[in-house]
Coordinates of C-alpha atoms and ligand atoms in Angstrom, one line a residue:
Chain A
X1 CA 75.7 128.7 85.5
X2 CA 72.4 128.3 86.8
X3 CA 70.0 125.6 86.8
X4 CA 67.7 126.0 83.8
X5 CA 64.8 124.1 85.5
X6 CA 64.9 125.8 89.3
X7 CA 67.1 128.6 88.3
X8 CA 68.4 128.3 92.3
X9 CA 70.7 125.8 92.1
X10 CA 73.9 125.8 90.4
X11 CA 74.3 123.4 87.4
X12 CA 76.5 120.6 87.8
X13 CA 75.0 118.2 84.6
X14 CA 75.6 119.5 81.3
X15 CA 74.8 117.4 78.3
X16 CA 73.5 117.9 74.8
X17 CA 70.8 115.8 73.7
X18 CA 70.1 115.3 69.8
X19 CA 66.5 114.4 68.7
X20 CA 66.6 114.0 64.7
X21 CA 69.5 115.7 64.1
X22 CA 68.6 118.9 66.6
X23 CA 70.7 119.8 69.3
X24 CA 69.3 120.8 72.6
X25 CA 71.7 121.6 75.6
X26 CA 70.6 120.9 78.9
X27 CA 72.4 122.0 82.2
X28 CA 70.6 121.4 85.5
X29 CA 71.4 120.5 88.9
X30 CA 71.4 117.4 89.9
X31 CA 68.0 117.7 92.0
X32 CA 66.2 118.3 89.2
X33 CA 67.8 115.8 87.2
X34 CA 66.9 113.2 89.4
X35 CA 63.0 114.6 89.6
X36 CA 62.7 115.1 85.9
X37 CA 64.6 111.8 84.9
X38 CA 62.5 111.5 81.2
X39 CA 64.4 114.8 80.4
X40 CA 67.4 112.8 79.9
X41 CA 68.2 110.5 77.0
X42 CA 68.0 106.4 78.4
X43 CA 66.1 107.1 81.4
X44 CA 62.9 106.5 82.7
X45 CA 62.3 108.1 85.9
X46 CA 64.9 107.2 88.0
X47 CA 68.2 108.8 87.2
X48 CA 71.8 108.5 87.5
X49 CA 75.0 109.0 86.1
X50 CA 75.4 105.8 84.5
X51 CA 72.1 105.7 82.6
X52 CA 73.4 109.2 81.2
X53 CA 76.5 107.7 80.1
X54 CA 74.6 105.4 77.9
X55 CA 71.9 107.3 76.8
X56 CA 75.1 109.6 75.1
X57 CA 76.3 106.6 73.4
X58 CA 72.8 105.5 72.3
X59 CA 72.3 108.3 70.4
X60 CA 75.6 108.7 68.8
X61 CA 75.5 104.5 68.2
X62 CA 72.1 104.5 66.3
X63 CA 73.2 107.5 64.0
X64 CA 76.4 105.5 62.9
X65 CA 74.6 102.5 62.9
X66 CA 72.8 103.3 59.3
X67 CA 76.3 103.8 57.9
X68 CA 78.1 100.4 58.0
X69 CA 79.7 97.3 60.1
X70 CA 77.7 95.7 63.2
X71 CA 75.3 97.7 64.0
X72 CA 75.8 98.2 68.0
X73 CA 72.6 96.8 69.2
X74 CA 74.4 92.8 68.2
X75 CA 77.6 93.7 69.8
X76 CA 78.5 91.2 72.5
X77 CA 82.0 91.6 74.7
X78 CA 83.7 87.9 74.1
X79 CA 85.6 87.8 77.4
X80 CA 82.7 88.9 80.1
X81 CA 79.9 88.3 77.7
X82 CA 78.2 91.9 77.9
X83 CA 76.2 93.5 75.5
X84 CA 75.4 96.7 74.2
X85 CA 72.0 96.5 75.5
X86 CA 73.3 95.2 79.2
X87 CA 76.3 98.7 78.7
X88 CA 72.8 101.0 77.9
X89 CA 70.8 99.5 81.0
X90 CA 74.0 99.4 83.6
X91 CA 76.4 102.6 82.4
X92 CA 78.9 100.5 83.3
X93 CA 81.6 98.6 81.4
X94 CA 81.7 93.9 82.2
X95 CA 85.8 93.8 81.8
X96 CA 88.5 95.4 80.2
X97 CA 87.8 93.8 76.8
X98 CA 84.7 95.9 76.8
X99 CA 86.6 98.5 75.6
X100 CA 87.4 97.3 72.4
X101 CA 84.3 95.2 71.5
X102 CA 82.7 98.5 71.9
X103 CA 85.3 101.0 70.6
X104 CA 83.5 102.5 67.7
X105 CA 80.5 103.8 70.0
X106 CA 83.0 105.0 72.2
X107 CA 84.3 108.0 70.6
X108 CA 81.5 110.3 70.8
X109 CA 80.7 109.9 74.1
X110 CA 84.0 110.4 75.9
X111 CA 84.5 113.4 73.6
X112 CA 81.3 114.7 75.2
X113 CA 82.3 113.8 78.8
X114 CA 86.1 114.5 78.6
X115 CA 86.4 116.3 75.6
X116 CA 89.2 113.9 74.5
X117 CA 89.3 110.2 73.7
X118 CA 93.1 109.6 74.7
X119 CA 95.1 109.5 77.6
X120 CA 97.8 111.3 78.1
X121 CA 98.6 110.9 81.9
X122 CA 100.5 108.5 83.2
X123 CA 101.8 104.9 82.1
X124 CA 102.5 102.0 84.6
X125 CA 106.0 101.6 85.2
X126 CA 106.3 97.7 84.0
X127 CA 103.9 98.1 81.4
X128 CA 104.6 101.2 80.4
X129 CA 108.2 100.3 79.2
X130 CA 107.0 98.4 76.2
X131 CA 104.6 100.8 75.2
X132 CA 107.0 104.0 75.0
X133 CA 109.0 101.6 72.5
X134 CA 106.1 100.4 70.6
X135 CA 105.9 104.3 70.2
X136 CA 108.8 105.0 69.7
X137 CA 108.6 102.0 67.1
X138 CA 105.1 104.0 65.6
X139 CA 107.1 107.2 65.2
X140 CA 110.3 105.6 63.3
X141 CA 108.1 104.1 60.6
X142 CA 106.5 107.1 60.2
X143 CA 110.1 109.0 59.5
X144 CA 110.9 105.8 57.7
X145 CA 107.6 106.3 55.3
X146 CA 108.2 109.7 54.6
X147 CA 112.4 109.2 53.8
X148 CA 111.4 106.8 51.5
X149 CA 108.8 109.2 50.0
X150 CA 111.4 111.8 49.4
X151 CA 113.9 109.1 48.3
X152 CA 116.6 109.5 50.9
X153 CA 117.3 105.9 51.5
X154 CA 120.2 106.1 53.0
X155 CA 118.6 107.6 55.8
X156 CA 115.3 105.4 55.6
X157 CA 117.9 102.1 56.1
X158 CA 118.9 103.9 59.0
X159 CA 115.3 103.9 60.6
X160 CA 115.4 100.5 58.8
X161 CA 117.7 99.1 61.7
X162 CA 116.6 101.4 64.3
X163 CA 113.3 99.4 64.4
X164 CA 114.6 96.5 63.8
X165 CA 117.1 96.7 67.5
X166 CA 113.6 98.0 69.0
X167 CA 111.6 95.4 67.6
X168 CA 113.8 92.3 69.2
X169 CA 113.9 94.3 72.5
X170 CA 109.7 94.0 72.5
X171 CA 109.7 90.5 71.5
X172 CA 112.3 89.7 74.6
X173 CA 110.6 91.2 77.1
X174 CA 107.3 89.8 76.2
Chain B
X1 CA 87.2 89.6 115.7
X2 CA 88.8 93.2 112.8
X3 CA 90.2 95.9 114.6
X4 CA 87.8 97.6 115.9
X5 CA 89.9 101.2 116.6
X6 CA 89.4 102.5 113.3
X7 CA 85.7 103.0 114.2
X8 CA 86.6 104.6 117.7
X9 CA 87.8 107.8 117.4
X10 CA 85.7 110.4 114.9
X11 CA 88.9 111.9 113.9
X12 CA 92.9 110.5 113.9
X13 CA 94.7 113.1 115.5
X14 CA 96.9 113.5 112.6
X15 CA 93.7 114.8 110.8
X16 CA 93.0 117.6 113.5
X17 CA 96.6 119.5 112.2
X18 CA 95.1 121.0 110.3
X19 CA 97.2 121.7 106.7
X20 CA 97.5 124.8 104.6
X21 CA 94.5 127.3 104.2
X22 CA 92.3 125.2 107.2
X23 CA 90.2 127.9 108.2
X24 CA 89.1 127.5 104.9
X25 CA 90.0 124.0 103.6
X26 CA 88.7 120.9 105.5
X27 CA 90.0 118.4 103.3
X28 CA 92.1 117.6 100.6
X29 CA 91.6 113.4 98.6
X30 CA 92.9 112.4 96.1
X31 CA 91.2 109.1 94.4
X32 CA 92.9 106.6 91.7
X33 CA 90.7 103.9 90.2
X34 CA 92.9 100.8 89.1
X35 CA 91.6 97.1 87.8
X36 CA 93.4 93.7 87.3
X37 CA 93.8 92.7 84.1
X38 CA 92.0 90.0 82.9
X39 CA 89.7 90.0 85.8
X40 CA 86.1 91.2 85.4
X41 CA 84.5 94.5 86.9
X42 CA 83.4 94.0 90.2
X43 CA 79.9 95.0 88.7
X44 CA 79.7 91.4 86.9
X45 CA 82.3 89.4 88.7
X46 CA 80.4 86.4 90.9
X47 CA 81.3 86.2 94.1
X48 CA 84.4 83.7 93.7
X49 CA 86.0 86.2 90.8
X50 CA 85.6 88.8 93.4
X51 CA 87.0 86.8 96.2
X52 CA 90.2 86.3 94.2
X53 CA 90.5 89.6 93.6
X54 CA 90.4 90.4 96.8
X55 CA 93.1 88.0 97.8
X56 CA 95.2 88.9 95.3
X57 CA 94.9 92.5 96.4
X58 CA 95.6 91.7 100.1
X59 CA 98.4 89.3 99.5
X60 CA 100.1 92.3 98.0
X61 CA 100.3 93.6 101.1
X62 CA 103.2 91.4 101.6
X63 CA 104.9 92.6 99.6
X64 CA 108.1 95.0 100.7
X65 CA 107.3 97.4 98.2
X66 CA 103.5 98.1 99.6
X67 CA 104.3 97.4 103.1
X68 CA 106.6 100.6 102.8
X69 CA 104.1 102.7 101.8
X70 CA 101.9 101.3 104.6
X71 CA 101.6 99.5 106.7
X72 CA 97.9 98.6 105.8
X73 CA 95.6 96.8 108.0
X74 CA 93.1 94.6 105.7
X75 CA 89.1 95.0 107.1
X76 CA 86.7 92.8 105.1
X77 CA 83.0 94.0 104.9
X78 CA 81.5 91.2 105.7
X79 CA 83.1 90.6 109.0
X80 CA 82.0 94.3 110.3
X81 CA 78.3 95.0 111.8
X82 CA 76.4 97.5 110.4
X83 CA 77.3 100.3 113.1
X84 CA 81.3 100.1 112.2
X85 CA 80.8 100.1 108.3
X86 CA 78.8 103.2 108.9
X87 CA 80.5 105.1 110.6
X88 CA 83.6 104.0 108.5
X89 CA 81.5 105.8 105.5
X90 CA 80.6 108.9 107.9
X91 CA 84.5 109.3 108.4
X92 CA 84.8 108.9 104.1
X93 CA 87.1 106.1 104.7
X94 CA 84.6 103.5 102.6
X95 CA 81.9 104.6 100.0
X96 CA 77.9 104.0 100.5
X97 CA 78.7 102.0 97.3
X98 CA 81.6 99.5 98.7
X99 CA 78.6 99.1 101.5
X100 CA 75.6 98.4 99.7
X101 CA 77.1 97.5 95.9
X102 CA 80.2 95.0 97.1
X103 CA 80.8 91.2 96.7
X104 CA 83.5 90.4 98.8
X105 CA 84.3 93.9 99.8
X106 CA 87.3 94.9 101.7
X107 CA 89.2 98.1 102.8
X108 CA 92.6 98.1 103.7
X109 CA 93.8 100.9 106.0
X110 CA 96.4 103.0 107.3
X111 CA 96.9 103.4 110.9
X112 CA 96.2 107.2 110.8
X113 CA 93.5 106.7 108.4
X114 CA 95.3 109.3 105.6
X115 CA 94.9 106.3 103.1
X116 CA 92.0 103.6 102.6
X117 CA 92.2 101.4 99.6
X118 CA 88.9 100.0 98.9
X119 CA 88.5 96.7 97.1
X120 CA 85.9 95.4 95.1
X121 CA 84.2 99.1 94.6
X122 CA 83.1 99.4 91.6
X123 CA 86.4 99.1 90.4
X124 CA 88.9 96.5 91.7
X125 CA 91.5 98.4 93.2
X126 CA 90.5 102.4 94.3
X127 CA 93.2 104.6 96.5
X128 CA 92.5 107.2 98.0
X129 CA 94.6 109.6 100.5
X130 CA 92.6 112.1 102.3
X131 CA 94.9 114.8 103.9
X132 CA 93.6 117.9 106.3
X133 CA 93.6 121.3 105.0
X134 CA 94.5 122.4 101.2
X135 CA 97.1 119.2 100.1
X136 CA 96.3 118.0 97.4
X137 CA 100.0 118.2 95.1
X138 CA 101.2 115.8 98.8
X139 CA 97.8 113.6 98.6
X140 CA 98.7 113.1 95.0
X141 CA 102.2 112.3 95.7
X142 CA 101.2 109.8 98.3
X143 CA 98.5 108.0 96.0
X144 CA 101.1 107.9 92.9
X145 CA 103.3 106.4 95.0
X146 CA 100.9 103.9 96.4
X147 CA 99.8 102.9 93.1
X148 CA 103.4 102.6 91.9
X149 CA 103.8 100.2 94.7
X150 CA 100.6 97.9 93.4
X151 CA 101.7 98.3 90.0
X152 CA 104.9 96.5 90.7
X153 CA 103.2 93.0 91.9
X154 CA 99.7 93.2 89.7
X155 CA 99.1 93.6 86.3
X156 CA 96.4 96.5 85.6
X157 CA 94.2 96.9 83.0
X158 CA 95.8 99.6 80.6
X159 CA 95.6 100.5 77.2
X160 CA 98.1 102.8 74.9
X161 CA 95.6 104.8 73.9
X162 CA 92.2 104.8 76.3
X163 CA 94.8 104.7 79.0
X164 CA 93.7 103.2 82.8
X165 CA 90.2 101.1 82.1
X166 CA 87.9 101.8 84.9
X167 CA 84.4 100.3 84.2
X168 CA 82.6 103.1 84.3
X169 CA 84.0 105.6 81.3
X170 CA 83.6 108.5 83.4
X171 CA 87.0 107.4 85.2
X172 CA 88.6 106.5 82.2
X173 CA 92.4 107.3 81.7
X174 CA 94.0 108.8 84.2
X175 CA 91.4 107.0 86.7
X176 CA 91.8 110.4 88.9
X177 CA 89.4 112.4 90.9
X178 CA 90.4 114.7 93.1
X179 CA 88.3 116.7 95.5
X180 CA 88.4 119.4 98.4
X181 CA 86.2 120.0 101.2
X182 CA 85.3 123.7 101.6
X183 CA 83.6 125.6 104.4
X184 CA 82.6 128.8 103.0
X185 CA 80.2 130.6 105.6
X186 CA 81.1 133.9 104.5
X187 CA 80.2 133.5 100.6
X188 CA 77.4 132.2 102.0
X189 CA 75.8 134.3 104.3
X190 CA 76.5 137.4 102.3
X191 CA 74.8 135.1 99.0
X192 CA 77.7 135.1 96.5
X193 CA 77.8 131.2 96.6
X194 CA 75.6 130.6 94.0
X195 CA 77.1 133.0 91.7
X196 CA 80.8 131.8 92.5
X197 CA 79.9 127.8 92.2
X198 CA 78.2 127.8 89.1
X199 CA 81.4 129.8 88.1
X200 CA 83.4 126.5 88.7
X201 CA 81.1 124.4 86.8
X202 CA 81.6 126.0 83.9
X203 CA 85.3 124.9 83.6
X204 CA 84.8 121.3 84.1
X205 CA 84.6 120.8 87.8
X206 CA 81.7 119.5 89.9
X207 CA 80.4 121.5 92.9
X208 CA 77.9 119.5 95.5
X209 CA 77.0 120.4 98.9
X210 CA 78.7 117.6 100.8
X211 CA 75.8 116.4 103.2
X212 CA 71.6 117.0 102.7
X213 CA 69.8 116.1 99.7
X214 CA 70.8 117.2 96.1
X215 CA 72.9 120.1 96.0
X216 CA 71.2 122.0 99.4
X217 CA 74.7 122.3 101.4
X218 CA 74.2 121.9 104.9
X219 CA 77.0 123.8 107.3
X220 CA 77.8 125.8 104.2
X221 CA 80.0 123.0 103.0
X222 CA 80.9 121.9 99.5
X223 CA 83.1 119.7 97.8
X224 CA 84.8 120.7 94.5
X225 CA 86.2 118.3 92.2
X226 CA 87.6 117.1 88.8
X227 CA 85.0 115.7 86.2
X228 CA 87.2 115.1 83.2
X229 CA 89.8 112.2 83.5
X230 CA 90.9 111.5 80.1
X231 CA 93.4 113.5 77.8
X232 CA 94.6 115.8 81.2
X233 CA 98.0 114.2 82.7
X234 CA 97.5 113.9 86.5
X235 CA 99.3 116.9 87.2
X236 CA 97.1 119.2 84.9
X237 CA 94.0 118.1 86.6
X238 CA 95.7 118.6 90.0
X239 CA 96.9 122.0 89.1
X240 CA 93.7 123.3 87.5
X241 CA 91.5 122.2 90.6
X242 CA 94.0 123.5 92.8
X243 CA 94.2 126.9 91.0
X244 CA 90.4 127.1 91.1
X245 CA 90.4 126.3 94.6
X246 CA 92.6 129.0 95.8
X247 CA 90.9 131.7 94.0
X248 CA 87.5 130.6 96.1
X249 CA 89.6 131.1 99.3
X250 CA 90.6 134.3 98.6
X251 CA 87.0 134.6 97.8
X252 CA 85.9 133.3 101.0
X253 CA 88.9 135.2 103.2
X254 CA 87.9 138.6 101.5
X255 CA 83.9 138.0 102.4
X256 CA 85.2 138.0 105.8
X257 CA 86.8 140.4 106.1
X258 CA 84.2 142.5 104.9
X259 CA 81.9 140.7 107.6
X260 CA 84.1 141.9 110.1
X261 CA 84.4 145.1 108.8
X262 CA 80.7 146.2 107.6
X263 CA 78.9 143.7 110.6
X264 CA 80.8 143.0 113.1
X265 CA 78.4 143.1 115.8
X266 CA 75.8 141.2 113.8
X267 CA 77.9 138.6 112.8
X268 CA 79.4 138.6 116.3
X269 CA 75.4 137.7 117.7
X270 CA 74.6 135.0 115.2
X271 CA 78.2 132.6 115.9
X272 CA 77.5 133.3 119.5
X273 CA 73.9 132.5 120.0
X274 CA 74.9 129.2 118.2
X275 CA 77.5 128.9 120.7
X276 CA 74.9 129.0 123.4
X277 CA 72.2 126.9 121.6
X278 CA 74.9 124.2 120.9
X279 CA 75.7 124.2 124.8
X280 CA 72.7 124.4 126.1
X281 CA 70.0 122.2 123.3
X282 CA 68.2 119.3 124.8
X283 CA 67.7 118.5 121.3
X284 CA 68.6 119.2 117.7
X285 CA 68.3 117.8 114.2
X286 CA 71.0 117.8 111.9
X287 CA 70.3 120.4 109.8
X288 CA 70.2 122.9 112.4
X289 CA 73.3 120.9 113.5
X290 CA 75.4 121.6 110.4
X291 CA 74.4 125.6 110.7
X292 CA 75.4 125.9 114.3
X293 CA 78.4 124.2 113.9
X294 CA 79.4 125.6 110.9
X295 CA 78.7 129.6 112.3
X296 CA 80.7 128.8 115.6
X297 CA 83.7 127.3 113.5
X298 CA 83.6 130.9 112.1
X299 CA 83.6 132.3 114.7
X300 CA 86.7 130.5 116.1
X301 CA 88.2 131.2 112.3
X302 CA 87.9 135.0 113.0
X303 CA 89.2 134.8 116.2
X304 CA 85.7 135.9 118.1
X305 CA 85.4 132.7 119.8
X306 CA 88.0 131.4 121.9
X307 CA 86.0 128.4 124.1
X308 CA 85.7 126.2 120.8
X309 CA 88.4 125.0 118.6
X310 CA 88.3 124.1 114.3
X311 CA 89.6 120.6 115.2
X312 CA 86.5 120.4 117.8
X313 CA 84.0 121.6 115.0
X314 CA 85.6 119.4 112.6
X315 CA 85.1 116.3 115.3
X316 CA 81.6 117.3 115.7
X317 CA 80.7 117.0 112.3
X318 CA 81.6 113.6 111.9
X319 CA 80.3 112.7 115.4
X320 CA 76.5 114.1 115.1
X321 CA 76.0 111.6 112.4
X322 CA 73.9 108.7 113.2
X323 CA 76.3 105.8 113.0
X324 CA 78.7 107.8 114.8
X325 CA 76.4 108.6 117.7
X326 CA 74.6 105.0 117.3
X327 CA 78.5 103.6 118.5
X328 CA 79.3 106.2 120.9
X329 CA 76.0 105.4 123.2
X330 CA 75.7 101.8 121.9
X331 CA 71.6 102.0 121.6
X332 CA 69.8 101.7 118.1
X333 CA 67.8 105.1 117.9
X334 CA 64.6 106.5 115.8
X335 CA 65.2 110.0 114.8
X336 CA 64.3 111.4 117.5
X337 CA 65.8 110.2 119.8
X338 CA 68.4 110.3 117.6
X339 CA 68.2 114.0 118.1
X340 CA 68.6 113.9 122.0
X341 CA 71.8 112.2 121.5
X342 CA 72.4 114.6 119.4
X343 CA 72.3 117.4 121.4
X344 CA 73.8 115.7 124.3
X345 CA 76.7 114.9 122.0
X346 CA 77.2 118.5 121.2
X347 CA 76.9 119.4 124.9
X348 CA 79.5 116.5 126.3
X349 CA 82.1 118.3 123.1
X350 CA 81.9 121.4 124.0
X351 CA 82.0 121.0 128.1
X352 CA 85.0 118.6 127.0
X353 CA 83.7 115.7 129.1
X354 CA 84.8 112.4 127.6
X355 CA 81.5 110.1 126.8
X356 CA 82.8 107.4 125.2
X357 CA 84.5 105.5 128.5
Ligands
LIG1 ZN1 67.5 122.6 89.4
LIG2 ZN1 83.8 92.7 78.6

């Protein structure tokens, strides 16, 4: 695809802006993207990577905003102290903890830039123990929940126990 | 006093093998973000948080585990002058970023330069394995492995479901980027580059011209790389880049073959007027640099040329650069004088004369 400002240079940016509800797609190189930085949502001159990041998730935030909860703009990270406005201006996630305090406007954004939210590479070896169980936990009850709703529990005890023998193996290791 | 020899020598001589597809394929890396838990992103950390991050990180070294996979020798940024760190960047063994970005900085590194693990990036912990020639399943393997080793003495920042938490979300989950150097002359001069790159970016990979300004590619070379990060497993993303990839070299091999067929003469002129203009220049820029270069590496590629060799070309791109040249002659320079060096660089390279004792 070709650069829809030059139309020399290959596109390597692709993003869709909204503006009240219309959707615009944009794919440019990143030449022009760096002259024509107002183009893109959150920037003012100056462009980068980052500052697209956020603009994505400034959109997407202030549309959900109207609906309920916190709206984004008073979220503030408890562990490095961030806050929505610092993630707009930087791009950039403070700590780990991040990732929760600002779950909710996460979403739409990676769905834009990976078009998935979850991972499903690999796990760390230590870690990564507990959380196939705590899986394998997650998919018991479900079998559990839908024995019981078909009233076979004989088998639902089964699962019963099964979880139970996972359950103290978590709470050793941890 | 660090050790210097990793600034020394433009290329480890493990590097000038070569590797599958070379005529085509420079480079293959392979690049895993990682963070400590509990610790914040280097992009907010004050300088003790990052110092003790960076100890933690080296004192790993000491570990049997690690040491295995090494041995790694630990360079802190600080304690290298400006020359060093550059060229360290010019060889891609540090990012512009761990120079210019980092508190407490460091990069540790393996004697034949294949890994550098930069610390204090903008992530804590970010591996990288840069192998010659089209490797990227074994620079994978390596970095797994590597990371594997880390994994056992420090806890990372992971979640079940975002999976590896990088601070910047486009590294998110898997933490991967992998990318490969390309020199595609061919596809070039016969202008099907355009047509083939923005190909590539259509199924989620990134295309750049590796050095000039935006995406202008000078010496016809370009890096191709992973954007997406999150809900691929490792090996999907290396399999789809890799599957690209080796459609552009049979891209690039059947452009020259048609070169050779349809314009063999022509083609035949133009590598070997660069030939003389590199052995004989008093002076020369970098841009005409990179095109030179990059048409006599052709030439050797199609067997016209036999008084140069790809390992040469692939010295020379790496030593024309201005840290590079800045070390070698040991004088600061303006650019042009940066350009006499330059030339006299090419010269000394292609005549074989050693300039650096
Ligand atoms: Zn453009
Ligand atoms: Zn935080």
């Amino acid at each position: 695809m070709i650069c829809q400002e030059c139309q020399q240079r290959p596109a390597t940016l692709h993003f869709t802006k909204i503006v009240n509800g219309e959707k615009t797609e944009f794919h440019i190189c990143e030449h022009c993207a760096r002259e024509k930085g107002e183009l893109i949502p959150g920037t003012s001159g100056g462009f980068s990577i980052h500052n697209l990041l956020s603009g994505l998730m400034d959109f997407d935030a202030g549309n959900k905003a109207k609906v309920a909860g916190t709206p984004a703009q008073q979220l503030q990270c408890p562990e490095c102290g961030m806050t929505y406005v610092q993630f707009r201006k930087l791009g950039r996630f403070g700590c780990s903890s991040c990732y929760q305090t600002f779950d909710r406007q996460l979403d739409p954004m990676l769905k834009r830039v990976h078009g998935s939210t979850a991972h499903s590479g690999k796990l760390p070896a230590r870690a990564g123990e507990q959380i196939k169980v705590r899986r394998q936990v997650n998919e018991l009850r479900q079998q559990m929940q839908q024995r019981i709703a078909e009233e076979e529990f004989e088998q639902a005890a089964q699962l019963r126990d099964q979880i139970r023998e996972l359950d103290k193996q978590i709470s050793q290791e941890s | 006093m660090p050790n210097l020899r990793f600034t020394e020598k433009p290329l480890s001589e493990w590097m000038q093998k070569g590797g599958d597809y070379s005529d085509v394929v420079i480079s293959s890396r392979v690049r895993i973000a990682r963070n400590l838990v509990h610790q914040p992103f280097p992009i907010i950390a004050s300088t003790e948080q990052a110092q003790q991050v960076r100890e933690r990180l080296t004192a790993a070294l000491q570990d049997e585990g690690v040491q295995a996979q090494g041995p790694f020798e630990p360079l802190v940024l600080d304690e290298l002058d400006d020359v060093d760190k550059e060229v360290l960047m010019e060889k891609h063994l540090i990012s512009p970023n761990l120079i210019n970005d980092s508190r407490a900085g460091a990069v540790l590194l393996a004697e034949n330069e294949s890994v550098s693990i930069m610390i204090n990036e903008e992530d804590h912990l970010r591996i990288q394995c840069l192998y010659p020639g089209f490797q990227l399943e074994e620079a994978w393997q390596r970095a797994t492995a590597i990371d594997d080793a880390f994994e056992r003495v420090v806890d990372y920042a992971f979640d079940d479901r975002r999976g590896y938490l990088t601070s910047c979300p486009t590294n998110l989950g898997t933490g991967l980027r992998a990318s490969v150097m390309l020199h595609l002359p061919a596809l070039a001069i016969m202008n099907q580059i355009g047509r083939i790159l923005s190909a590539v970016s259509q199924v989620g990979l990134a295309v750049r011209g590796l050095y000039g300004e935006g995406s202008e590619a000078l010496g016809n070379i370009f890096q191709i790389s992973n954007q997406i990060t999150l809900g691929l497993s490792e090996q999907e993303i290396i399999d789809n880049l890799h599957s690209v990839v080796m459609q552009i070299i049979e891209y690039e091999q059947h452009a020259r073959s048609r070169l050779l067929d349809e314009s063999r003469l022509r083609i035949t002129d133009r590598i070997m007027r660069s030939y003389g203009i590199l052995s004989y220049a008093t002076m020369m820029d970098a841009k005409e640099a990179f095109q030179r270069i990059s048409d006599v590496r052709l030439g050797v590629d199609l067997g016209l040329i036999d008084r140069a060799s790809a390992g040469q070309m692939n010295e020379l791109l790496i030593m024309t650069q201005p840290g590079f040249l800045q070390k070698t002659f040991g004088v600061k320079m303006g650019s042009g004088e940066r350009d006499k060096y330059r030339a006299q660089m090419i010269r000394d390279t292609l005549s074989d004369v050693h300039v650096a004792d």
